[in-house]
């Protein structure tokens, strides 16, 4: 059965009200907007019999002038880019008579937060404006509300320095930043601010704890919330208020722990804290969410009987109606609605929309028209965005997409602005039907109008847009999907599967750095990417010859408690070696040893060679030692040959001695080459020392350069050493003649 929109009558204004509204929109000459009327100081005051009234009018006029000046200043800043020209104009036009009141009003009216901060900084340093605690607090709030959180943090910690110690950091400043991080979904950053606050000797207040408890409870961190509550009581001795308990109760109820919610409710009386209507409403909501609607109904009845002046309100009954609708017990929901009206409570738009949604889900469409007409006739209800969303959802649920689209088109006719839910309902329905072309048109409209950034309407849900994200990210349009996704993040909403969808989309399109940035955002919000996400990014970054980001991604993967394959480590190490990243190669080899990852002898050898090539001998020997201590080895012949070719003979000498100590196999030709090279360098002691070690190990018989060594020893007066070499030459027989020095 199709649901007609004919019953949704556009709201009609009474004639008198319409007349009053129209007066607000009478055209005003532009000159009146831009030029303040001159004040005639010589004109006599209006006659009055009350001096206090005259004084009031004088103050009111002064306040009006300041407000007008603030508006002109803000408008001037908003219309022009921040530049030296703008600053010069402000200096000449506004600064000479700028009051503190006008300044703060103008600051609030500047639309762009970056401009507001420029203006704030410039005024302070330009004319030495005496900022007080309120000035800094307003600027902090502006930055926080607009998600300029790094700037807000920097401002907060600079206040003592900027004010010359005149403004002390109080809990008020920290509370603002904690709330801002929480609203952005960055609860870890809120905790960091709280920790910094304590380390700086600023005592948290009940407002501080309430803000943090709200953030933790909202993220389902009930255990952390309980620990924080204990810290509040035992460490700081802060007395909880009714808001504290309401937050805790709501946290438990929202996380299906309604019994714990009642335990907290009982704790309120121990602190002589009287529950309010919000407390009971939260418990009613928790019971309804847990499917215990009859118990919730008993609780409401108990409020009437036992709570004296504390009576259920519209929210209480609306919640109970929603509970019965959720159980598909629409008759009982209608009964509660009737009881509510009989008790003298006037249903609001949310009540009607809740009941309409329940009727739609129960397919009791015949009841909807009567409910609408009765409410509109009584002037109790006019259709709003939620009403249209409910009707669209009902059409989508029964597969009537065309009717849902028609309801959407009616929004503009009834002067109702669509919100995020309006778009998500239709987009999701169209995606399920396979009409992605029409869904993408709506998606583009949503992005262009920035509907998701508007605070009015329902809070957007990322999951509702997942089908569209998946479609775009598998069809080469990840950038378009990310634009909307970031708008959702600005509203403080996110969804882990959506992150993966977008990251994998970037990997398919080869935009791996963009995918890495999303990974950082995901981790910052305490979400854990899966192995596939990490592996795809690492492989892609290596394809793009970016082993540094691949290495960083690998380390984050380990911190997420995922263990990559050994081949992944080897691929990243090979990438570093190809790019000549000696330092990064050494770090990765150490990490592999710490994590007991199987080594590749070729990669280990080239990593050590790279360290020697870059002049990092100490690191090279350190890596060699760590490798051999862990039971691994390198290709010594290749390493020493490289050092000899590079004329790093002393390093080659040390490496060969190290190899002998490790009882490694030694190529006699390499020994010949090295001893000969050392003799040429006049490093005779090192050459003899190496020969002596070879004799001790019994692997000197095939050496062909002993003549050169003996002659070199004799030339520097080392006769005993020369005699030592000569005796072994006689025992071993004649050797090839070496080239004379």
XYZ file of C-alpha atoms in Angstrom, residues 10-599:
590
model
C 2.298 22.672 4.330
C 2.179 24.577 7.608
C -0.172 27.565 7.392
C 0.715 30.696 9.363
C -2.046 32.834 10.906
C -2.408 36.140 9.072
C -1.165 38.213 12.000
C 1.870 35.974 12.448
C 2.564 36.044 8.722
C 2.370 39.833 8.791
C 4.824 39.997 11.668
C 7.219 37.686 9.851
C 6.991 39.664 6.623
C 7.975 42.807 8.493
C 11.312 41.158 9.236
C 12.074 40.899 5.519
C 11.256 44.468 4.341
C 13.995 45.619 1.974
C 16.474 47.994 3.576
C 18.467 50.465 1.470
C 22.070 49.335 1.186
C 23.291 52.691 2.398
C 21.646 52.000 5.754
C 23.640 48.818 6.056
C 27.012 50.309 5.301
C 26.915 53.765 6.884
C 26.164 54.423 10.512
C 23.850 57.404 11.052
C 25.683 60.413 12.480
C 24.985 61.168 16.117
C 23.832 64.689 16.758
C 25.332 65.422 20.158
C 23.735 68.875 20.254
C 20.160 67.629 19.971
C 18.270 67.755 23.258
C 17.397 64.477 24.984
C 13.861 63.137 24.743
C 11.749 64.364 27.645
C 11.184 61.774 30.328
C 9.961 61.682 33.864
C 12.231 58.812 34.838
C 15.996 59.407 35.031
C 16.627 55.657 35.388
C 14.806 55.044 32.128
C 16.965 57.652 30.399
C 20.092 56.001 31.752
C 18.885 52.627 30.510
C 18.253 53.999 27.011
C 21.715 55.523 26.996
C 23.336 52.201 27.916
C 21.162 50.395 25.385
C 22.224 52.814 22.648
C 25.889 52.371 23.564
C 25.555 48.602 23.498
C 23.798 48.769 20.136
C 26.600 50.891 18.668
C 29.208 48.390 19.865
C 27.266 45.496 18.383
C 26.877 47.332 15.067
C 30.585 48.098 14.978
C 31.410 44.437 15.717
C 29.184 43.323 12.841
C 30.792 45.757 10.413
C 34.260 44.636 11.479
C 33.418 40.927 11.163
C 31.764 41.476 7.778
C 34.842 43.366 6.604
C 37.136 40.506 7.679
C 34.845 37.840 6.205
C 34.730 39.480 2.764
C 38.481 39.952 2.308
C 41.466 37.599 2.320
C 43.784 37.985 5.297
C 46.606 40.201 4.050
C 48.651 43.278 4.865
C 46.080 45.358 2.993
C 43.277 44.041 5.183
C 45.290 44.646 8.346
C 46.036 48.200 7.258
C 42.350 48.860 6.603
C 41.338 47.431 9.988
C 43.977 49.590 11.698
C 42.649 52.799 10.202
C 38.927 52.069 10.271
C 38.316 50.087 13.447
C 41.234 49.816 15.857
C 41.333 53.389 17.187
C 37.964 52.983 18.927
C 37.760 49.202 19.272
C 36.405 48.198 22.683
C 36.848 44.836 24.344
C 33.131 44.109 23.911
C 33.206 44.896 20.181
C 36.340 42.810 19.734
C 34.834 39.702 21.357
C 31.585 40.108 19.408
C 33.469 40.485 16.131
C 35.627 37.458 16.945
C 32.520 35.291 17.306
C 31.103 36.565 13.999
C 34.185 35.806 11.863
C 33.178 32.772 9.830
C 36.559 31.196 9.061
C 38.420 29.895 12.151
C 41.840 30.489 10.567
C 40.898 34.135 9.961
C 39.581 34.421 13.501
C 42.928 33.159 14.834
C 44.877 35.541 12.562
C 42.722 38.394 13.782
C 43.098 37.322 17.414
C 46.908 37.079 17.171
C 47.299 40.288 15.180
C 45.167 42.441 17.478
C 47.114 41.236 20.503
C 50.526 41.927 19.004
C 49.507 45.000 16.997
C 47.998 47.104 19.765
C 48.804 45.052 22.838
C 45.156 44.301 23.488
C 44.763 43.223 27.140
C 43.345 39.745 26.679
C 41.752 38.213 29.759
C 40.629 34.680 30.549
C 37.372 35.126 28.633
C 39.198 36.295 25.479
C 41.368 33.187 25.356
C 38.441 30.928 26.218
C 36.299 32.265 23.357
C 39.129 31.761 20.861
C 39.707 28.243 22.177
C 36.010 27.429 21.787
C 35.951 28.785 18.216
C 38.892 26.581 17.208
C 37.492 23.557 19.000
C 34.019 23.783 17.464
C 35.506 24.057 13.965
C 37.785 21.011 14.523
C 40.996 23.097 14.341
C 42.266 20.962 17.186
C 46.036 21.306 16.751
C 45.658 25.084 16.705
C 43.418 24.899 19.780
C 45.948 22.770 21.629
C 48.812 25.101 20.728
C 46.790 28.105 21.862
C 45.922 26.521 25.199
C 49.526 25.736 26.134
C 50.715 29.177 24.965
C 48.317 31.146 27.191
C 50.697 31.599 30.175
C 53.477 32.849 27.882
C 51.254 35.071 25.743
C 49.587 36.663 28.753
C 52.868 37.162 30.577
C 51.556 34.993 33.387
C 48.484 37.194 33.914
C 46.088 34.425 32.812
C 46.527 31.146 34.645
C 45.566 27.848 33.091
C 42.405 26.661 34.810
C 40.267 23.558 34.363
C 37.906 25.619 32.193
C 40.437 25.729 29.321
C 41.242 22.022 29.526
C 37.545 21.111 29.730
C 36.942 22.944 26.449
C 39.722 21.089 24.621
C 38.711 17.726 26.124
C 35.142 18.260 24.859
C 36.368 19.303 21.411
C 38.516 16.191 21.009
C 35.634 14.060 22.253
C 33.201 15.623 19.766
C 35.684 14.818 16.992
C 35.799 11.160 18.086
C 39.422 11.426 19.310
C 39.000 10.069 22.802
C 42.709 9.162 23.108
C 43.583 12.816 22.566
C 41.064 13.785 25.260
C 42.855 11.447 27.664
C 46.212 13.017 26.728
C 44.867 16.500 27.500
C 43.552 15.211 30.835
C 46.977 13.720 31.627
C 48.732 16.969 30.676
C 46.291 18.895 32.834
C 47.189 16.815 35.895
C 50.937 16.968 35.196
C 50.720 20.781 35.093
C 49.129 20.880 38.526
C 45.644 21.899 37.370
C 43.036 20.083 39.465
C 40.209 18.496 37.466
C 36.698 19.613 38.395
C 33.426 17.722 38.265
C 32.914 19.263 34.795
C 36.237 17.772 33.677
C 35.297 14.307 34.872
C 31.789 14.571 33.428
C 33.220 15.483 30.011
C 35.616 12.536 30.047
C 33.025 10.107 31.387
C 30.664 11.165 28.602
C 33.357 10.573 25.962
C 34.358 7.158 27.359
C 30.771 5.995 27.863
C 29.870 7.081 24.355
C 32.682 4.903 22.990
C 31.596 1.891 25.028
C 34.615 2.162 27.359
C 32.563 1.425 30.456
C 35.478 -0.154 32.341
C 37.664 2.890 31.763
C 34.742 5.084 32.814
C 34.472 3.182 36.104
C 38.215 3.539 36.696
C 37.970 7.258 36.034
C 35.025 7.518 38.431
C 37.144 5.831 41.126
C 39.990 8.268 40.433
C 37.519 11.149 40.699
C 36.428 10.003 44.171
C 39.589 8.578 45.703
C 42.429 10.610 44.162
C 40.864 14.037 43.746
C 37.968 13.886 46.188
C 35.602 15.459 43.644
C 31.935 15.020 44.561
C 29.822 13.682 41.683
C 26.631 15.483 40.713
C 23.449 14.313 39.031
C 25.061 14.779 35.603
C 27.892 12.418 36.594
C 25.468 9.653 37.511
C 23.254 10.257 34.478
C 26.301 9.921 32.216
C 27.371 6.651 33.846
C 23.836 5.245 33.773
C 23.472 6.174 30.116
C 26.841 4.588 29.313
C 25.800 1.288 30.847
C 22.317 1.356 29.335
C 23.648 2.156 25.856
C 26.008 -0.834 26.136
C 23.316 -3.358 27.133
C 24.316 -3.276 30.814
C 21.068 -1.992 32.276
C 21.584 -3.896 35.565
C 24.820 -1.965 36.083
C 22.862 1.184 35.296
C 20.490 0.443 38.172
C 23.462 -0.252 40.463
C 24.777 3.247 39.698
C 21.259 4.598 40.239
C 21.277 3.144 43.771
C 24.708 4.716 44.390
C 23.210 8.177 43.863
C 21.471 8.086 47.237
C 24.734 7.281 49.023
C 26.034 10.626 47.740
C 22.753 12.358 48.629
C 22.270 13.062 44.931
C 18.608 13.237 43.940
C 17.681 11.655 40.581
C 15.943 13.885 38.059
C 13.621 13.138 35.159
C 16.623 12.591 32.864
C 17.834 9.831 35.204
C 14.555 7.944 34.960
C 14.287 8.578 31.222
C 17.727 7.039 30.751
C 16.727 3.950 32.723
C 13.464 3.653 30.789
C 15.459 3.873 27.538
C 17.932 1.242 28.766
C 15.143 -1.168 29.704
C 13.452 -0.645 26.341
C 16.712 -1.257 24.493
C 17.117 -4.486 26.457
C 13.605 -5.554 25.432
C 12.283 -5.173 28.995
C 9.512 -2.803 27.980
C 7.006 -4.026 30.560
C 9.503 -3.339 33.362
C 10.068 0.108 31.843
C 6.291 0.649 31.900
C 6.208 -0.317 35.590
C 9.018 2.148 36.270
C 7.005 4.941 34.610
C 3.952 4.019 36.667
C 6.126 4.054 39.784
C 7.235 7.596 38.975
C 3.624 8.754 39.119
C 2.979 6.986 42.404
C 6.223 7.304 44.377
C 8.274 10.267 43.160
C 6.149 13.140 44.420
C 6.896 16.205 42.306
C 9.013 14.158 39.880
C 6.636 13.134 37.083
C 7.184 11.482 33.691
C 7.429 13.929 30.810
C 6.950 13.768 27.057
C 10.397 12.178 26.620
C 9.503 9.404 29.090
C 6.364 8.438 27.200
C 7.985 8.832 23.776
C 10.745 6.447 24.872
C 8.171 3.940 26.100
C 6.242 4.225 22.825
C 9.480 3.573 20.924
C 10.076 0.499 23.097
C 6.677 -1.014 22.296
C 7.077 -0.154 18.613
C 10.441 -1.928 18.654
C 8.684 -5.058 19.957
C 6.027 -4.705 17.210
C 3.398 -4.269 19.947
C 1.749 -1.346 18.190
C -1.517 -1.670 20.140
C 0.272 -1.133 23.427
C 2.200 1.786 21.877
C -1.114 3.396 20.916
C -2.403 2.726 24.434
C 0.633 4.520 25.938
C 0.052 7.408 23.525
C -3.558 7.673 24.669
C -2.528 7.528 28.352
C 0.000 10.286 27.732
C -2.652 12.563 26.267
C -5.118 11.734 29.048
C -2.553 12.737 31.668
C -2.354 16.173 30.116
C 1.007 15.762 28.343
C 1.150 17.216 24.839
C 2.892 14.959 22.301
C 5.652 16.619 20.296
C 6.971 16.000 16.810
C 9.309 13.245 18.024
C 6.390 11.443 19.662
C 4.345 11.527 16.470
C 7.282 10.534 14.290
C 8.100 7.624 16.610
C 4.537 6.373 16.448
C 4.376 6.873 12.676
C 7.544 4.841 12.262
C 6.107 2.073 14.431
C 2.896 2.059 12.390
C 4.907 1.898 9.165
C 6.986 -1.036 10.417
C 3.836 -2.815 11.566
C 2.251 -2.046 8.171
C -0.659 -0.338 9.919
C -0.831 2.319 7.243
C -4.546 2.938 7.765
C -3.786 4.380 11.205
C -1.215 6.877 9.925
C -3.673 9.100 8.062
C -5.984 9.399 11.066
C -3.064 10.158 13.367
C -1.802 12.866 11.009
C -5.139 14.535 10.489
C -5.991 14.562 14.192
C -2.619 16.049 15.150
C -2.629 18.704 12.424
C -6.222 19.720 13.143
C -5.294 20.244 16.789
C -2.234 22.240 15.734
C 0.010 19.855 17.636
C 2.145 18.674 14.761
C 3.461 19.724 11.379
C 5.442 17.368 9.199
C 9.216 17.699 9.521
C 12.287 16.025 8.098
C 11.919 13.045 10.405
C 8.346 12.481 9.181
C 9.430 12.408 5.540
C 12.387 10.151 6.404
C 10.042 7.720 8.136
C 7.749 7.595 5.092
C 10.672 7.165 2.699
C 12.075 4.369 4.841
C 8.680 2.646 4.900
C 8.474 2.794 1.093
C 12.027 1.461 0.733
C 11.333 -1.394 3.137
C 8.457 -2.639 0.967
C 10.452 -2.158 -2.246
C 8.588 0.928 -3.493
C 11.606 3.026 -4.513
C 9.646 5.215 -6.925
C 7.272 6.263 -4.155
C 10.219 6.928 -1.838
C 11.792 9.179 -4.471
C 8.472 10.986 -4.844
C 8.319 11.636 -1.082
C 11.864 13.015 -1.290
C 10.794 15.415 -4.040
C 7.955 16.672 -1.830
C 10.430 17.974 0.758
C 11.034 21.234 -1.084
C 7.296 21.718 -1.687
C 6.648 21.583 2.048
C 9.681 23.795 2.779
C 11.364 20.983 4.711
C 15.121 20.685 4.386
C 16.474 17.140 3.830
C 19.074 15.936 6.330
C 21.705 13.209 6.168
C 19.145 10.494 6.910
C 16.973 11.666 3.991
C 19.835 11.013 1.607
C 21.139 7.851 3.253
C 17.722 6.151 3.210
C 17.293 6.753 -0.515
C 20.922 6.097 -1.462
C 20.940 2.803 0.419
C 17.607 1.766 -1.087
C 18.752 2.600 -4.614
C 22.028 0.711 -4.086
C 20.145 -2.382 -2.890
C 17.999 -2.167 -6.004
C 21.119 -1.820 -8.159
C 20.293 1.673 -9.404
C 23.761 3.044 -8.684
C 23.501 5.787 -11.282
C 20.581 7.461 -9.481
C 22.217 6.787 -6.105
C 25.399 8.511 -7.288
C 23.422 11.580 -8.379
C 22.003 11.917 -4.866
C 25.457 11.242 -3.409
C 26.924 14.084 -5.491
C 24.124 16.407 -4.368
C 24.798 15.442 -0.738
C 28.511 16.229 -1.100
C 27.954 19.517 -2.929
C 25.407 20.833 -0.389
C 27.584 19.643 2.525
C 24.435 18.439 4.249
C 26.480 16.167 6.499
C 28.261 19.158 8.031
C 25.031 20.839 9.098
C 24.235 20.304 12.743
C 20.481 20.337 12.346
C 18.746 17.039 11.693
C 19.813 13.555 12.657
C 23.396 12.548 13.354
C 24.702 10.869 10.188
C 25.674 7.202 10.286
C 28.692 6.186 8.215
C 27.424 2.627 7.866
C 24.383 3.907 5.956
C 26.679 5.068 3.151
C 28.809 1.902 3.001
C 27.043 0.443 -0.085
C 27.772 3.669 -1.967
C 31.371 3.739 -0.744
C 31.851 0.153 -1.935
C 30.399 0.948 -5.356
C 32.548 4.055 -5.846
C 35.732 2.440 -4.527
C 35.396 -0.518 -6.891
C 34.752 1.763 -9.861
C 37.739 4.101 -9.649
C 35.968 6.882 -7.718
C 37.568 6.580 -4.289
C 38.373 10.290 -4.165
C 34.661 11.127 -4.438
C 33.819 8.630 -1.703
C 36.510 10.031 0.576
C 35.139 13.570 0.234
C 31.847 12.519 1.826
C 33.618 10.237 4.305
C 35.688 13.159 5.590
C 32.536 15.239 5.962
C 31.189 12.447 8.147
C 34.395 12.467 10.204
C 34.012 16.189 10.819
C 30.687 15.379 12.455
C 32.545 12.977 14.747
C 31.080 9.803 13.212
C 33.044 6.961 11.694
C 32.825 3.261 10.956
C 35.817 0.830 10.764
C 34.577 -1.068 7.658
C 34.327 2.239 5.767
C 37.993 2.959 6.437
C 38.951 -0.377 4.929
C 36.682 0.160 1.915
C 38.357 3.489 1.129
C 41.911 2.298 1.819
C 41.441 -0.721 -0.451
C 39.937 1.594 -3.078
C 43.054 3.763 -2.979
C 45.207 0.638 -3.283
C 43.306 -0.460 -6.386
C 43.712 3.002 -7.920
C 47.400 3.279 -7.029
C 46.938 6.243 -4.653
C 48.700 4.499 -1.801
C 49.824 7.615 0.071
C 46.189 8.727 0.345
C 45.386 5.257 1.674
C 48.199 5.553 4.221
C 46.783 8.867 5.469
C 43.421 7.183 6.057
C 45.217 4.413 7.934
C 46.722 7.019 10.261
C 43.273 8.525 10.866
C 41.898 5.068 11.571
C 44.607 4.302 14.140
C 44.264 7.727 15.708
C 40.628 6.917 16.397
C 41.626 3.646 18.072
C 40.380 1.359 15.280
C 42.505 -1.653 14.316
C 42.981 -2.315 10.573
C 42.999 -5.967 9.526
C 45.895 -7.878 7.949
C 44.569 -7.479 4.385
C 44.475 -3.696 4.740
C 48.042 -3.545 5.999
C 49.399 -6.012 3.421
C 47.738 -4.204 0.518
C 49.185 -0.853 1.607
C 52.692 -2.219 2.168
C 52.774 -3.958 -1.206
C 51.409 -0.888 -2.957
C 53.861 1.514 -1.326
C 56.730 -0.747 -2.340
C 55.419 -0.759 -5.915
C 55.559 3.038 -5.772
C 59.169 2.837 -4.497
C 58.280 4.262 -1.092
C 59.895 1.813 1.357
C 59.924 4.421 4.137
C 56.112 4.579 4.327
C 55.975 0.807 3.783
C 58.325 0.381 6.764
C 56.198 2.699 8.920
C 53.081 0.760 7.916
C 54.844 -2.484 8.845
C 55.670 -1.155 12.315
C 52.053 -0.034 12.818
C 50.934 -3.494 11.732
C 53.060 -5.023 14.491
C 51.665 -2.582 17.048
C 48.180 -3.707 15.970
C 49.168 -7.244 17.094
C 49.405 -8.574 13.534
C 52.502 -10.547 12.523
C 53.365 -10.042 8.844
C 54.852 -12.839 6.790
C 58.663 -13.056 6.658
C 58.459 -12.269 2.950
C 56.833 -8.919 3.798
C 59.806 -7.966 5.965
C 62.172 -9.099 3.209
C 60.316 -7.023 0.588
C 60.526 -3.862 2.696
C 64.225 -4.480 3.421
C 64.900 -4.990 -0.302
C 63.104 -1.695 -0.980
C 65.367 0.123 1.485
C 68.498 -1.461 -0.020
C 67.478 -0.495 -3.572
C 66.913 3.099 -2.449
C 70.195 3.201 -0.523
C 68.516 3.654 2.884
C 71.302 2.375 5.125
C 69.952 3.626 8.456
C 66.421 2.321 7.795
C 67.833 -1.041 6.659
C 69.700 -1.414 9.942
C 66.561 -0.576 11.958
C 64.531 -3.148 10.042
C 67.158 -5.904 10.454
C 67.174 -5.253 14.217
C 63.379 -5.346 14.280
C 63.398 -8.683 12.454
C 65.870 -10.107 14.943
C 63.785 -8.847 17.887
C 60.659 -10.418 16.404
C 62.555 -13.621 15.507
C 61.809 -13.224 11.813
C 63.808 -15.507 9.529
C 66.672 -13.665 7.837
